[in-house]
């Protein structure tokens, strides 16, 4: 078989039966998927031998890069020793006990308890159940509404998608009652002429308005990603998150942060909550917990909720077969050791984060670019029809997709969110990786502009 016959063989086999996530099935059946065969360091390789610099760390998760033997060894040793046992019937395992201690030590003070699941979606579903159970235990079962934000992403199960603010998902039978959304602190769209401080106050005010509209006696919690990831790397103005936390406290509403993307060093802090000085009641973790080598998520639960569940909750009728999986826990422990041993958090805070920001800044001058923003190893380059305004493309999304396709053809994996070009590279990215990513991004912008005759 020639190389291209081989590619077609696998593409056709895949397309015949595989319903992939977030995929337009008609289009994939027509064009075939890219078959990724292996990966090493910061590069993924497809079946045709194309090497692509992965500036998305898989899906915001392969934080320590590919090909880490230490993680392979941790998994294989644990599989040989105890590949699985459940934690349901008064049993536990050693890696999970150790991981719990480690996570409590790493996360902000007060988050002293951990519940495990396999995905961010399951962790957020767990939060919804815990939060409602908690308020029922307080004698306030009518406190059930959870406030999220437009463009927020909290997962793909019916409840986590309802809690998130993605309208396209809501439209496909994922809009359960009990979830409402406010506008995000998206400066490019909503700041106008306001100062950063005034914008923070205004955007936090949207939360208070919504609480008053719903009635605080009906609202259980507010959930926010400190920096909205899948929504397009929306970085809040300074002070916004502290203000929303204060508003939650003032109205006796639980404050939940979803650090599935921002956790484990991506921002240059162990958690974005550390940088912003937040004391959430609960925190969602996944992705970077195992650098994606094993599926695993965790809900960090603060004392207020946990004490009540422990003292008054009786049995919590909730859990997954793989909650607290020993192999995932062993991989998570090894992954945390890599982040610590290689000082990746400090590296991003002091070196590669500022370097990425500086490297990207000149792209702001490009005629297609309305705004460039970054924080640690998270970045967005927003493409606009007209810098003045700015005026977005209509329809939104086509130009971003063109630019993304140019990038991939040029050897760079970036993600398009609407017309924002997104990077969320491994935390191990070096200066030369950043230089290469930015240079291919620039070429992709030029090609996109040429295609649009700008
Ligand atoms: N919370 C956040 C903040 C996420 O980014 C989830 C929860 C759900 O995690 P699971 O493991 O259930 O997928 C996520 C996941 C995208 C994209 O389009 C992002 C995610 C998932 C799928 C697509 O960038 N993030």
PDB file of C-alpha atoms and ligand atoms in Angstrom, residues 22 59-60 119-121 124 153-155 225 230 258 260-261 287 415, ligand 1:
ATOM      1  CA  UNK A  22     -17.789  17.769  18.505  1.00  0.00           C
ATOM      2  CA  UNK A  59      -7.020  19.762  24.154  1.00  0.00           C
ATOM      3  CA  UNK A  60      -5.508  22.130  26.760  1.00  0.00           C
ATOM      4  CA  UNK A 119     -13.788  13.967  33.238  1.00  0.00           C
ATOM      5  CA  UNK A 120     -14.402  17.631  33.869  1.00  0.00           C
ATOM      6  CA  UNK A 121     -18.030  17.098  32.886  1.00  0.00           C
ATOM      7  CA  UNK A 124     -19.098  19.467  37.364  1.00  0.00           C
ATOM      8  CA  UNK A 153     -17.590  25.822  29.257  1.00  0.00           C
ATOM      9  CA  UNK A 154     -18.168  23.298  32.012  1.00  0.00           C
ATOM     10  CA  UNK A 155     -18.631  20.089  30.052  1.00  0.00           C
ATOM     11  CA  UNK A 225     -13.609  29.673  34.959  1.00  0.00           C
ATOM     12  CA  UNK A 230     -13.066  27.153  25.332  1.00  0.00           C
ATOM     13  CA  UNK A 258     -13.657  25.701  37.355  1.00  0.00           C
ATOM     14  CA  UNK A 260      -9.984  22.488  34.515  1.00  0.00           C
ATOM     15  CA  UNK A 261      -7.881  24.529  32.075  1.00  0.00           C
ATOM     16  CA  UNK A 287      -6.951  17.879  32.186  1.00  0.00           C
ATOM     17  CA  UNK A 415      -7.535  26.172  17.798  1.00  0.00           C
TER      18      UNK A 415
HETATM   19  N1  LIG B   1     -14.475  22.687  32.464  1.00  0.00           N
HETATM   20  C1  LIG B   1     -13.660  23.358  31.640  1.00  0.00           C
HETATM   21  C2  LIG B   1     -13.187  24.723  32.017  1.00  0.00           C
HETATM   22  C3  LIG B   1     -13.233  22.771  30.439  1.00  0.00           C
HETATM   23  O1  LIG B   1     -12.426  23.441  29.617  1.00  0.00           O
HETATM   24  C4  LIG B   1     -14.562  20.836  31.009  1.00  0.00           C
HETATM   25  C5  LIG B   1     -14.930  21.459  32.180  1.00  0.00           C
HETATM   26  C6  LIG B   1     -15.090  19.469  30.730  1.00  0.00           C
HETATM   27  O2  LIG B   1     -14.113  18.525  30.809  1.00  0.00           O
HETATM   28  P1  LIG B   1     -14.253  17.115  30.036  1.00  0.00           P
HETATM   29  O3  LIG B   1     -13.106  16.339  30.574  1.00  0.00           O
HETATM   30  O4  LIG B   1     -15.561  16.538  30.403  1.00  0.00           O
HETATM   31  O5  LIG B   1     -14.164  17.404  28.570  1.00  0.00           O
HETATM   32  C7  LIG B   1     -13.690  21.477  30.120  1.00  0.00           C
HETATM   33  C8  LIG B   1     -13.282  20.778  28.846  1.00  0.00           C
HETATM   34  C9  LIG B   1     -12.723  23.153  23.242  1.00  0.00           C
HETATM   35  C10 LIG B   1     -12.992  22.088  24.240  1.00  0.00           C
HETATM   36  O6  LIG B   1     -13.508  23.254  22.326  1.00  0.00           O
HETATM   37  C11 LIG B   1     -12.686  22.289  25.571  1.00  0.00           C
HETATM   38  C12 LIG B   1     -12.998  21.307  26.494  1.00  0.00           C
HETATM   39  C13 LIG B   1     -13.586  20.120  26.081  1.00  0.00           C
HETATM   40  C14 LIG B   1     -13.884  19.930  24.732  1.00  0.00           C
HETATM   41  C15 LIG B   1     -13.600  20.920  23.799  1.00  0.00           C
HETATM   42  O7  LIG B   1     -11.752  23.892  23.390  1.00  0.00           O
HETATM   43  N2  LIG B   1     -12.764  21.579  27.815  1.00  0.00           N
END
